[in-house]
mmCIF file of C-alpha atoms in Angstrom:
data_model
loop_
_atom_site.group_PDB
_atom_site.id
_atom_site.type_symbol
_atom_site.label_atom_id
_atom_site.label_comp_id
_atom_site.label_asym_id
_atom_site.label_seq_id
_atom_site.Cartn_x
_atom_site.Cartn_y
_atom_site.Cartn_z
ATOM 1 C CA MET A 1 -4.381 9.740 1.279
ATOM 2 C CA LYS A 2 -7.675 7.871 1.249
ATOM 3 C CA LEU A 3 -11.300 8.388 2.119
ATOM 4 C CA PRO A 4 -13.181 5.775 4.158
ATOM 5 C CA SER A 5 -13.555 2.874 1.699
ATOM 6 C CA PHE A 6 -17.151 2.394 0.299
ATOM 7 C CA PRO A 7 -8.205 -4.894 -3.429
ATOM 8 C CA VAL A 8 5.347 -16.326 -12.814
ATOM 9 C CA LEU A 9 6.855 -18.986 -11.219
ATOM 10 C CA ALA A 10 10.304 -17.381 -11.304
ATOM 11 C CA ALA A 11 9.066 -14.253 -9.645
ATOM 12 C CA LEU A 12 7.396 -16.274 -6.903
ATOM 13 C CA LEU A 13 10.544 -18.264 -6.246
ATOM 14 C CA ILE A 14 12.516 -15.031 -5.964
ATOM 15 C CA SER A 15 9.761 -13.675 -3.715
ATOM 16 C CA ALA A 16 10.078 -16.634 -1.399
ATOM 17 C CA ALA A 17 13.788 -15.995 -1.040
ATOM 18 C CA ALA A 18 13.182 -12.308 -0.398
ATOM 19 C CA LEU A 19 10.639 -12.985 2.314
ATOM 20 C CA ARG A 20 12.833 -15.543 4.051
ATOM 21 C CA ALA A 21 16.082 -13.593 3.762
ATOM 22 C CA GLN A 22 15.349 -11.089 6.506
ATOM 23 C CA SER A 23 17.247 -10.421 9.714
ATOM 24 C CA PRO A 24 15.136 -11.498 12.705
ATOM 25 C CA ALA A 25 13.824 -8.511 14.630
ATOM 26 C CA LEU A 26 14.810 -7.571 18.160
ATOM 27 C CA ARG A 27 12.193 -7.960 20.884
ATOM 28 C CA THR A 28 12.161 -7.490 24.641
ATOM 29 C CA TRP A 29 12.641 -10.734 26.599
ATOM 30 C CA THR A 30 11.846 -10.962 30.316
ATOM 31 C CA SER A 31 13.416 -13.467 32.669
ATOM 32 C CA ALA A 32 11.485 -15.295 35.362
ATOM 33 C CA ASP A 33 12.896 -12.869 37.954
ATOM 34 C CA GLY A 34 11.934 -9.768 35.939
ATOM 35 C CA ARG A 35 15.178 -8.840 34.191
ATOM 36 C CA LYS A 36 14.899 -7.705 30.561
ATOM 37 C CA MET A 37 17.053 -7.898 27.450
ATOM 38 C CA GLU A 38 16.758 -6.996 23.769
ATOM 39 C CA ALA A 39 17.437 -9.895 21.416
ATOM 40 C CA ALA A 40 16.068 -11.609 18.310
ATOM 41 C CA PHE A 41 14.678 -15.116 18.307
ATOM 42 C CA VAL A 42 16.772 -17.539 16.251
ATOM 43 C CA ALA A 43 15.669 -21.048 17.205
ATOM 44 C CA LEU A 44 14.235 -23.246 19.920
ATOM 45 C CA GLU A 45 16.735 -26.063 20.488
ATOM 46 C CA GLY A 46 15.631 -28.589 23.054
ATOM 47 C CA ASP A 47 15.179 -26.837 26.404
ATOM 48 C CA ALA A 48 17.011 -23.663 25.354
ATOM 49 C CA VAL A 49 16.183 -20.647 23.222
ATOM 50 C CA LYS A 50 18.897 -19.385 20.886
ATOM 51 C CA VAL A 51 18.722 -15.595 20.551
ATOM 52 C CA ARG A 52 20.848 -13.061 18.722
ATOM 53 C CA MET A 53 21.906 -9.975 20.665
ATOM 54 C CA ALA A 54 22.064 -6.480 19.140
ATOM 55 C CA ASN A 55 25.854 -6.824 18.749
ATOM 56 C CA GLY A 56 25.389 -9.929 16.600
ATOM 57 C CA SER A 57 26.458 -12.543 19.159
ATOM 58 C CA THR A 58 24.207 -15.525 19.858
ATOM 59 C CA VAL A 59 23.268 -16.779 23.314
ATOM 60 C CA ASP A 60 21.471 -19.900 24.490
ATOM 61 C CA VAL A 61 18.965 -19.136 27.239
ATOM 62 C CA PRO A 62 17.390 -21.992 29.223
ATOM 63 C CA LEU A 63 13.665 -21.957 28.501
ATOM 64 C CA ALA A 64 12.858 -22.353 32.212
ATOM 65 C CA ARG A 65 14.619 -19.066 33.002
ATOM 66 C CA LEU A 66 12.223 -17.044 30.846
ATOM 67 C CA SER A 67 8.842 -15.611 31.798
ATOM 68 C CA ALA A 68 5.784 -17.724 31.024
ATOM 69 C CA GLU A 69 4.814 -15.339 28.207
ATOM 70 C CA ASP A 70 8.252 -15.590 26.573
ATOM 71 C CA GLN A 71 8.249 -19.367 26.904
ATOM 72 C CA THR A 72 4.929 -19.451 25.036
ATOM 73 C CA PHE A 73 6.309 -17.106 22.385
ATOM 74 C CA ALA A 74 9.448 -19.192 21.847
ATOM 75 C CA LYS A 75 7.464 -22.417 21.499
ATOM 76 C CA SER A 76 5.255 -20.807 18.858
ATOM 77 C CA GLN A 77 8.165 -19.761 16.644
ATOM 78 C CA THR A 78 10.096 -21.601 13.992
ATOM 79 C CA ALA A 79 13.756 -21.062 13.218
ATOM 80 C CA ALA A 80 14.448 -17.964 11.151
ATOM 81 C CA PRO A 81 17.630 -17.784 9.052
ATOM 82 C CA ALA A 82 19.826 -14.961 10.291
ATOM 83 C CA THR A 83 20.877 -13.692 6.894
ATOM 84 C CA ALA A 84 21.111 -10.159 5.636
ATOM 85 C CA ALA A 85 17.961 -8.360 4.527
ATOM 86 C CA ALA A 86 16.970 -8.723 0.901
ATOM 87 C CA ALA A 87 17.975 -5.791 -1.244
ATOM 88 C CA PRO A 88 15.185 -3.546 -2.600
ATOM 89 C CA GLY A 89 14.024 -4.773 -5.993
ATOM 90 C CA GLU A 90 15.078 -8.389 -5.380
ATOM 91 C CA VAL A 91 11.568 -9.337 -6.487
ATOM 92 C CA ALA A 92 11.860 -8.454 -10.161
ATOM 93 C CA ALA A 93 9.103 -6.725 -12.109
ATOM 94 C CA SER A 94 7.169 -9.020 -14.435
ATOM 95 C CA LYS A 95 7.469 -8.479 -18.154
ATOM 96 C CA THR A 96 3.721 -8.941 -18.538
ATOM 97 C CA TRP A 97 0.808 -8.079 -16.282
ATOM 98 C CA PRO A 98 0.461 -10.748 -13.566
ATOM 99 C CA ARG A 99 -2.852 -12.577 -13.391
ATOM 100 C CA SER A 100 -2.690 -13.782 -9.823
ATOM 101 C CA PHE A 101 -0.240 -14.523 -7.042
ATOM 102 C CA SER A 102 -0.173 -15.729 -3.479
ATOM 103 C CA LEU A 103 2.599 -15.310 -0.956
ATOM 104 C CA PRO A 104 4.806 -18.404 -1.251
ATOM 105 C CA ASP A 105 5.037 -18.660 2.540
ATOM 106 C CA ARG A 106 3.180 -17.160 5.459
ATOM 107 C CA PRO A 107 5.302 -14.107 6.321
ATOM 108 C CA GLU A 108 6.962 -14.244 9.701
ATOM 109 C CA VAL A 109 5.771 -11.448 11.961
ATOM 110 C CA VAL A 110 7.666 -10.982 15.203
ATOM 111 C CA VAL A 111 6.840 -9.001 18.302
ATOM 112 C CA VAL A 112 9.412 -6.251 18.786
ATOM 113 C CA LYS A 113 7.803 -4.614 21.806
ATOM 114 C CA GLU A 114 4.595 -4.847 23.798
ATOM 115 C CA ASP A 115 4.741 -2.235 26.548
ATOM 116 C CA ALA A 116 1.364 -1.703 28.225
ATOM 117 C CA GLU A 117 2.671 1.074 30.478
ATOM 118 C CA LYS A 118 3.818 3.209 27.543
ATOM 119 C CA ASN A 119 1.073 2.029 25.149
ATOM 120 C CA GLU A 120 3.766 1.003 22.678
ATOM 121 C CA TYR A 121 3.204 -2.112 20.589
ATOM 122 C CA ILE A 122 5.577 -2.806 17.719
ATOM 123 C CA TYR A 123 5.447 -5.707 15.274
ATOM 124 C CA ARG A 124 7.634 -6.475 12.288
ATOM 125 C CA SER A 125 7.177 -8.433 9.074
ATOM 126 C CA PRO A 126 10.008 -8.883 6.540
ATOM 127 C CA HIS A 127 9.532 -5.470 4.908
ATOM 128 C CA TYR A 128 7.345 -3.590 7.375
ATOM 129 C CA GLU A 129 7.295 -2.397 10.949
ATOM 130 C CA PHE A 130 3.852 -1.515 12.223
ATOM 131 C CA GLN A 131 3.325 0.371 15.444
ATOM 132 C CA CYS A 132 0.124 0.801 17.425
ATOM 133 C CA ASP A 133 -0.928 2.314 20.738
ATOM 134 C CA SER A 134 -3.047 -0.762 21.533
ATOM 135 C CA LYS A 135 -2.062 -4.409 21.627
ATOM 136 C CA LEU A 136 -2.929 -6.225 18.419
ATOM 137 C CA GLY A 137 -4.490 -9.661 18.641
ATOM 138 C CA SER A 138 -2.605 -12.509 17.008
ATOM 139 C CA ASN A 139 -5.154 -12.717 14.175
ATOM 140 C CA VAL A 140 -4.696 -8.998 13.437
ATOM 141 C CA VAL A 141 -0.904 -9.315 13.475
ATOM 142 C CA ARG A 142 -1.034 -12.232 11.033
ATOM 143 C CA GLU A 143 -3.469 -10.501 8.688
ATOM 144 C CA PHE A 144 -1.657 -7.183 8.711
ATOM 145 C CA GLY A 145 1.586 -9.037 7.973
ATOM 146 C CA ARG A 146 -0.039 -10.666 4.943
ATOM 147 C CA ILE A 147 -1.450 -7.364 3.701
ATOM 148 C CA PHE A 148 1.840 -5.496 4.022
ATOM 149 C CA GLU A 149 3.865 -8.221 2.336
ATOM 150 C CA SER A 150 1.276 -8.929 -0.394
ATOM 151 C CA THR A 151 0.960 -5.274 -1.353
ATOM 152 C CA TRP A 152 4.731 -4.863 -1.314
ATOM 153 C CA MET A 153 5.179 -7.869 -3.576
ATOM 154 C CA LEU A 154 2.451 -6.826 -6.020
ATOM 155 C CA ASN A 155 3.995 -3.381 -6.428
ATOM 156 C CA CYS A 156 7.363 -5.045 -7.049
ATOM 157 C CA MET A 157 5.908 -7.418 -9.637
ATOM 158 C CA LEU A 158 3.865 -4.993 -11.738
ATOM 159 C CA PRO A 159 5.525 -4.382 -15.128
ATOM 160 C CA LEU A 160 5.618 -0.687 -14.248
ATOM 161 C CA ASP A 161 8.969 -1.557 -12.585
ATOM 162 C CA LEU A 162 8.377 0.776 -9.638
ATOM 163 C CA LYS A 163 11.301 -0.633 -7.635
ATOM 164 C CA PRO A 164 9.712 -0.097 -4.190
ATOM 165 C CA GLN A 165 12.199 0.796 -1.483
ATOM 166 C CA PRO A 166 12.004 2.387 1.966
ATOM 167 C CA GLU A 167 12.552 6.096 2.383
ATOM 168 C CA LYS A 168 16.082 7.451 2.762
ATOM 169 C CA LEU A 169 17.750 6.445 6.017
ATOM 170 C CA ARG A 170 15.153 3.713 6.586
ATOM 171 C CA GLU A 171 15.850 0.019 6.153
ATOM 172 C CA ILE A 172 12.206 -1.015 6.488
ATOM 173 C CA PHE A 173 8.823 0.594 5.783
ATOM 174 C CA LEU A 174 6.927 2.058 8.749
ATOM 175 C CA ALA A 175 3.180 2.104 9.469
ATOM 176 C CA ARG A 176 1.561 3.841 12.434
ATOM 177 C CA LEU A 177 -1.879 2.670 13.548
ATOM 178 C CA PHE A 178 -4.018 4.726 15.932
ATOM 179 C CA THR A 179 -6.754 3.543 18.280
ATOM 180 C CA ASN A 180 -8.380 6.986 18.409
ATOM 181 C CA LYS A 181 -9.108 9.203 15.415
ATOM 182 C CA SER A 182 -8.138 12.254 17.491
ATOM 183 C CA ASP A 183 -4.605 10.868 17.959
ATOM 184 C CA TYR A 184 -4.403 10.229 14.218
ATOM 185 C CA MET A 185 -5.371 13.844 13.520
ATOM 186 C CA GLU A 186 -2.903 15.161 16.090
ATOM 187 C CA ALA A 187 -0.110 13.158 14.445
ATOM 188 C CA GLY A 188 -0.803 14.846 11.104
ATOM 189 C CA GLY A 189 -3.877 13.156 9.644
ATOM 190 C CA ILE A 190 -5.941 15.230 7.233
ATOM 191 C CA GLU A 191 -9.564 16.105 7.985
ATOM 192 C CA GLY A 192 -11.926 13.872 6.032
ATOM 193 C CA SER A 193 -9.293 11.207 5.353
ATOM 194 C CA ALA A 194 -9.279 7.593 6.542
ATOM 195 C CA GLY A 195 -5.533 7.217 6.131
ATOM 196 C CA VAL A 196 -2.566 9.136 4.837
ATOM 197 C CA TYR A 197 0.969 8.593 3.672
ATOM 198 C CA MET A 198 3.287 11.505 4.451
ATOM 199 C CA THR A 199 6.746 11.597 2.927
ATOM 200 C CA SER A 200 7.847 14.091 5.585
ATOM 201 C CA LYS A 201 7.122 11.550 8.341
ATOM 202 C CA LYS A 202 8.394 8.575 6.311
ATOM 203 C CA ALA A 203 5.366 6.608 7.465
ATOM 204 C CA LEU A 204 1.815 5.772 6.554
ATOM 205 C CA MET A 205 -0.776 6.513 9.227
ATOM 206 C CA VAL A 206 -4.197 4.906 9.568
ATOM 207 C CA PRO A 207 -6.774 5.080 12.383
ATOM 208 C CA LEU A 208 -8.102 1.668 13.386
ATOM 209 C CA SER A 209 -11.622 2.901 12.651
ATOM 210 C CA SER A 210 -10.739 2.698 8.948
ATOM 211 C CA LEU A 211 -9.926 -1.008 9.186
ATOM 212 C CA GLY A 212 -11.984 -4.128 9.845
ATOM 213 C CA VAL A 213 -11.031 -4.356 13.507
ATOM 214 C CA LYS A 214 -12.643 -3.847 16.893
ATOM 215 C CA MET A 215 -11.503 -3.519 20.479
ATOM 216 C CA VAL A 216 -11.984 -6.620 22.617
ATOM 217 C CA GLY A 217 -11.049 -5.383 26.055
ATOM 218 C CA SER A 218 -7.664 -3.752 25.573
ATOM 219 C CA ARG A 219 -6.761 -5.826 22.503
ATOM 220 C CA VAL A 220 -7.470 -5.171 18.828
ATOM 221 C CA SER A 221 -9.166 -8.053 16.988
ATOM 222 C CA LEU A 222 -10.511 -8.600 13.469
ATOM 223 C CA GLU A 223 -14.178 -7.664 13.292
ATOM 224 C CA ASN A 224 -15.314 -9.640 10.258
ATOM 225 C CA ASN A 225 -14.087 -11.336 7.101
ATOM 226 C CA SER A 226 -14.725 -8.517 4.648
ATOM 227 C CA ASP A 227 -11.675 -7.847 2.494
ATOM 228 C CA ASP A 228 -13.076 -4.384 1.676
ATOM 229 C CA ASP A 229 -12.154 -3.303 5.203
ATOM 230 C CA MET A 230 -8.484 -3.501 4.269
ATOM 231 C CA ALA A 231 -8.847 -1.278 1.192
ATOM 232 C CA THR A 232 -7.607 1.848 2.977
ATOM 233 C CA LEU A 233 -4.503 0.055 4.234
ATOM 234 C CA ILE A 234 -3.751 -1.345 0.770
ATOM 235 C CA HIS A 235 -4.198 2.126 -0.741
ATOM 236 C CA GLU A 236 -1.788 3.771 1.694
ATOM 237 C CA ILE A 237 0.776 0.959 1.423
ATOM 238 C CA THR A 238 0.835 1.501 -2.332
ATOM 239 C CA HIS A 239 1.505 5.204 -1.785
ATOM 240 C CA GLN A 240 4.445 4.290 0.419
ATOM 241 C CA MET A 241 5.780 1.852 -2.172
ATOM 242 C CA MET A 242 5.992 4.845 -4.542
ATOM 243 C CA ASN A 243 7.551 7.267 -2.049
ATOM 244 C CA HIS A 244 10.573 7.998 -4.243
ATOM 245 C CA TRP A 245 8.261 8.885 -7.151
ATOM 246 C CA MET A 246 6.094 11.369 -5.253
ATOM 247 C CA GLY A 247 7.864 14.570 -6.258
ATOM 248 C CA ARG A 248 7.754 13.712 -9.939
ATOM 249 C CA LEU A 249 4.293 12.243 -10.527
ATOM 250 C CA PRO A 250 1.098 14.271 -10.986
ATOM 251 C CA THR A 251 -1.462 14.059 -8.180
ATOM 252 C CA TRP A 252 -4.037 12.188 -10.258
ATOM 253 C CA PHE A 253 -1.585 9.353 -10.930
ATOM 254 C CA VAL A 254 -0.272 9.244 -7.358
ATOM 255 C CA GLU A 255 -3.859 8.647 -6.214
ATOM 256 C CA GLY A 256 -4.986 6.656 -9.250
ATOM 257 C CA SER A 257 -2.189 4.096 -8.957
ATOM 258 C CA ALA A 258 -3.197 3.464 -5.335
ATOM 259 C CA GLU A 259 -6.866 3.262 -6.347
ATOM 260 C CA TYR A 260 -5.944 0.662 -8.966
ATOM 261 C CA VAL A 261 -4.291 -1.660 -6.439
ATOM 262 C CA GLU A 262 -7.190 -1.092 -4.042
ATOM 263 C CA MET A 263 -9.732 -2.161 -6.678
ATOM 264 C CA LEU A 264 -8.019 -5.538 -7.138
ATOM 265 C CA GLU A 265 -9.261 -8.632 -5.338
ATOM 266 C CA TYR A 266 -7.206 -9.176 -2.204
ATOM 267 C CA LYS A 267 -6.998 -12.779 -1.007
ATOM 268 C CA ARG A 268 -7.030 -13.467 2.707
ATOM 269 C CA ASN A 269 -4.299 -16.082 2.395
ATOM 270 C CA GLY A 270 -1.972 -13.319 1.218
ATOM 271 C CA GLY A 271 -1.999 -12.281 -2.431
ATOM 272 C CA PHE A 272 -4.053 -10.620 -5.149
ATOM 273 C CA SER A 273 -6.114 -11.868 -8.046
ATOM 274 C CA LEU A 274 -6.077 -9.917 -11.305
ATOM 275 C CA ILE A 275 -8.261 -12.499 -13.045
ATOM 276 C CA GLY A 276 -11.520 -10.966 -14.215
ATOM 277 C CA LEU A 277 -10.260 -7.380 -14.251
ATOM 278 C CA ASN A 278 -13.350 -6.327 -16.183
ATOM 279 C CA ARG A 279 -15.572 -7.545 -13.336
ATOM 280 C CA GLN A 280 -13.374 -5.866 -10.742
ATOM 281 C CA LEU A 281 -13.412 -2.601 -12.707
ATOM 282 C CA GLN A 282 -17.214 -2.647 -12.912
ATOM 283 C CA GLY A 283 -17.461 -3.309 -9.191
ATOM 284 C CA TYR A 284 -15.140 -0.399 -8.511
ATOM 285 C CA ALA A 285 -17.158 1.991 -10.690
ATOM 286 C CA LYS A 286 -20.335 0.938 -8.885
ATOM 287 C CA ARG A 287 -18.792 1.501 -5.449
ATOM 288 C CA MET A 288 -17.498 4.915 -6.421
ATOM 289 C CA ASN A 289 -20.782 6.058 -7.966
ATOM 290 C CA TYR A 290 -22.157 7.764 -4.872
ATOM 291 C CA SER A 291 -25.243 9.020 -6.745
ATOM 292 C CA GLY A 292 -26.899 5.632 -7.059
ATOM 293 C CA GLY A 293 -24.655 2.846 -8.261
ATOM 294 C CA GLY A 294 -24.895 1.226 -11.660
ATOM 295 C CA LYS A 295 -22.283 0.833 -14.365
ATOM 296 C CA SER A 296 -21.896 4.526 -15.055
ATOM 297 C CA PHE A 297 -19.657 7.213 -13.698
ATOM 298 C CA THR A 298 -19.242 10.931 -14.221
ATOM 299 C CA MET A 299 -15.546 11.742 -14.383
ATOM 300 C CA ILE A 300 -13.777 14.996 -13.671
ATOM 301 C CA ASP A 301 -12.931 16.967 -16.802
ATOM 302 C CA LEU A 302 -9.643 15.431 -17.939
ATOM 303 C CA GLU A 303 -7.744 18.708 -18.278
ATOM 304 C CA GLU A 304 -8.778 19.581 -14.743
ATOM 305 C CA LEU A 305 -8.007 16.096 -13.424
ATOM 306 C CA MET A 306 -4.607 15.760 -15.057
ATOM 307 C CA ASN A 307 -3.480 19.172 -13.834
ATOM 308 C CA ILE A 308 -4.944 19.171 -10.323
ATOM 309 C CA ASP A 309 -2.482 19.901 -7.540
ATOM 310 C CA PHE A 310 -2.398 18.403 -4.060
ATOM 311 C CA ALA A 311 -3.923 21.470 -2.391
ATOM 312 C CA ARG A 312 -7.054 21.360 -4.541
ATOM 313 C CA TRP A 313 -7.259 17.582 -4.149
ATOM 314 C CA ALA A 314 -7.075 17.847 -0.357
ATOM 315 C CA ALA A 315 -9.649 20.651 -0.325
ATOM 316 C CA ALA A 316 -12.207 18.268 -1.843
ATOM 317 C CA LEU A 317 -11.986 15.855 1.090
ATOM 318 C CA GLY A 318 -14.452 17.832 3.151
ATOM 319 C CA LYS A 319 -17.019 18.222 0.373
ATOM 320 C CA ASP A 320 -19.834 15.706 -0.096
ATOM 321 C CA GLY A 321 -19.164 13.570 -3.156
ATOM 322 C CA ALA A 322 -16.297 15.727 -4.420
ATOM 323 C CA ALA A 323 -13.491 13.523 -3.120
ATOM 324 C CA THR A 324 -15.205 10.376 -4.382
ATOM 325 C CA GLU A 325 -15.474 11.932 -7.834
ATOM 326 C CA ASN A 326 -11.766 12.731 -7.783
ATOM 327 C CA TYR A 327 -10.667 9.299 -6.548
ATOM 328 C CA GLY A 328 -12.966 7.453 -8.931
ATOM 329 C CA SER A 329 -11.857 9.558 -11.885
ATOM 330 C CA ALA A 330 -8.182 8.991 -11.065
ATOM 331 C CA GLY A 331 -8.755 5.250 -10.630
ATOM 332 C CA LEU A 332 -10.584 4.876 -13.948
ATOM 333 C CA LEU A 333 -8.046 6.977 -15.844
ATOM 334 C CA THR A 334 -5.186 4.922 -14.384
ATOM 335 C CA TYR A 335 -6.952 1.699 -15.389
ATOM 336 C CA TYR A 336 -7.309 3.119 -18.896
ATOM 337 C CA PHE A 337 -3.583 3.820 -19.220
ATOM 338 C CA TYR A 338 -2.680 0.431 -17.704
ATOM 339 C CA HIS A 339 -5.004 -1.758 -19.774
ATOM 340 C CA LEU A 340 -6.857 0.102 -22.541
ATOM 341 C CA ASP A 341 -4.597 2.779 -24.013
ATOM 342 C CA GLY A 342 -2.726 2.003 -27.244
ATOM 343 C CA ASN A 343 -2.233 -1.753 -27.555
ATOM 344 C CA GLY A 344 -3.542 -2.382 -24.033
ATOM 345 C CA ASP A 345 -0.117 -3.416 -22.716
ATOM 346 C CA ALA A 346 0.659 -0.325 -20.602
ATOM 347 C CA ALA A 347 3.589 0.417 -22.919
ATOM 348 C CA ASN A 348 2.871 4.142 -23.036
ATOM 349 C CA ILE A 349 2.631 4.726 -19.310
ATOM 350 C CA ILE A 350 5.666 2.490 -18.731
ATOM 351 C CA ALA A 351 7.629 4.651 -21.200
ATOM 352 C CA TYR A 352 6.342 7.706 -19.337
ATOM 353 C CA LEU A 353 7.600 6.326 -16.023
ATOM 354 C CA ARG A 354 11.020 5.535 -17.455
ATOM 355 C CA GLU A 355 11.352 9.121 -18.677
ATOM 356 C CA ILE A 356 10.004 10.587 -15.431
ATOM 357 C CA GLU A 357 12.763 8.786 -13.530
ATOM 358 C CA ASN A 358 15.289 11.221 -14.984
ATOM 359 C CA VAL A 359 13.438 14.533 -15.369
ATOM 360 C CA LYS A 360 14.879 17.609 -13.687
ATOM 361 C CA SER A 361 12.178 20.249 -14.132
ATOM 362 C CA ASN A 362 8.426 20.740 -14.292
ATOM 363 C CA GLU A 363 8.778 21.536 -17.996
ATOM 364 C CA GLU A 364 10.383 18.137 -18.594
ATOM 365 C CA GLU A 365 7.593 16.455 -16.614
ATOM 366 C CA GLN A 366 4.925 18.139 -18.740
ATOM 367 C CA ALA A 367 6.812 17.203 -21.894
ATOM 368 C CA ALA A 368 6.805 13.541 -20.801
ATOM 369 C CA VAL A 369 3.035 13.663 -20.307
ATOM 370 C CA LYS A 370 2.498 15.087 -23.774
ATOM 371 C CA LYS A 371 4.928 12.667 -25.395
ATOM 372 C CA HIS A 372 3.740 9.410 -23.849
ATOM 373 C CA LEU A 373 0.214 9.936 -22.477
ATOM 374 C CA MET A 374 -1.354 12.617 -24.652
ATOM 375 C CA ARG A 375 0.488 11.678 -27.879
ATOM 376 C CA GLU A 376 -0.762 14.650 -29.918
ATOM 377 C CA ARG A 377 -4.309 14.276 -28.547
ATOM 378 C CA THR A 378 -6.210 17.182 -27.050
ATOM 379 C CA TYR A 379 -7.909 16.599 -23.702
ATOM 380 C CA ALA A 380 -11.219 16.385 -25.550
ATOM 381 C CA GLN A 381 -9.847 13.696 -27.874
ATOM 382 C CA LEU A 382 -8.371 11.787 -24.938
ATOM 383 C CA GLY A 383 -11.767 12.000 -23.241
ATOM 384 C CA GLU A 384 -13.445 10.418 -26.247
ATOM 385 C CA ASP A 385 -10.859 7.631 -26.269
ATOM 386 C CA VAL A 386 -11.436 7.000 -22.557
ATOM 387 C CA LYS A 387 -15.233 6.928 -23.016
ATOM 388 C CA LYS A 388 -14.998 4.522 -25.943
ATOM 389 C CA ALA A 389 -12.565 2.170 -24.216
ATOM 390 C CA LEU A 390 -14.482 2.060 -20.926
ATOM 391 C CA ARG A 391 -17.780 1.559 -22.750
ATOM 392 C CA LYS A 392 -16.343 -1.694 -24.131
ATOM 393 C CA GLU A 393 -15.623 -2.643 -20.506
ATOM 394 C CA GLY A 394 -19.291 -2.088 -19.647
ATOM 395 C CA ILE A 395 -18.989 1.351 -18.035
ATOM 396 C CA ASP A 396 -20.718 4.438 -19.418
ATOM 397 C CA ILE A 397 -18.627 7.549 -18.850
ATOM 398 C CA SER A 398 -19.641 11.188 -18.941
ATOM 399 C CA PHE A 399 -17.646 14.228 -17.823
ATOM 400 C CA PHE A 400 -18.400 17.107 -15.472
ATOM 401 C CA PRO A 401 -17.888 20.598 -16.865
ATOM 402 C CA SER A 402 -14.494 21.967 -15.859
ATOM 403 C CA GLY A 403 -14.246 23.732 -12.526
ATOM 404 C CA LYS A 404 -15.277 21.026 -10.019
ATOM 405 C CA ASN A 405 -11.954 21.565 -8.211
ATOM 406 C CA GLY A 406 -11.427 25.198 -9.080
ATOM 407 C CA PRO A 407 -9.836 26.680 -12.210
ATOM 408 C CA ALA A 408 -7.453 24.562 -14.259
ATOM 409 C CA THR A 409 -3.790 25.501 -14.066
ATOM 410 C CA SER A 410 -2.959 24.803 -17.700
ATOM 411 C CA SER A 411 -4.664 24.303 -21.002
ATOM 412 C CA ASN A 412 -4.174 22.383 -24.184
#
């Protein structure tokens, strides 16, 4: 869930194979006389379009027998290999923290359905299906495809070894985009949020008002070139990449890990830059400092932050400044464990994640926190370590007294 936003050679070669090795998506084709069929584009061969039917058979359709719109679509496509979808985790986690990457190829995004009568518009990139109740302009479709695939790949590549995979019974991730905020709320959006990922719905949901888009007639188009406008989408995508971790991770880390990816520099050509993390961290702290900017931030008391539950986190969304304090605190603490704790190689939080993969009770989860993250430190001692480490990064940290989100649920 996110407030309105205030972003290896071997791995890349594997990534290229993963992005290309997707089954082409079905779309609705219309003949010149109005008949319709569901099939996937395979290739344009001379004056005929080769399509693959739902049963797997291929058919050559004379281009002249298709509607003018489908003829234009076919001419704009390139052949797509009809191989099986890449298995989750085919893009291996890096052993070290990546510095930068770009998508090896522009991801193919196909039109699955554009039905003006039903207000159903469905588009599909290799790992994502995104649905909207308004038609998306071609520039929006391309950019959303890049964002989905870039964020997927980054979460695969991080040495955290998150192994992103769709929810059970899904073969592809799903995003639902809403033209009107009221429709977003009716579908399950949370008051005060600019986007939400809900495991129960197996989908992320974002109102278009949270993104850098505008309505041009009945079509959605990019409004400007600000990468910050895509921060909410990147945040929620990261939540969805971690869907199978949700029941085991504490709320602060669920949100902090998404904040971390959001703070990174997203590149419009598809990719992220992790070069100059210190600069990006300082920019993040300044954006999150609602009280006046600068390279300082007042964090939530660490015992309170590390034991906050989802209900108390959600309750802060409607309070001025409170949600920003929570998000910023979670983002900075996650950065600390990724880059500043111990030897600065994320070894402790990686060990924590490996143990969390197999825990069976809340007691085992708490034991993993104490073993790998606290490491015999009290919350006060951890706070001093966080302050010292972030001060070296150019950020002055102080802490609120406990109780900003209600009483703590445990003590140390």
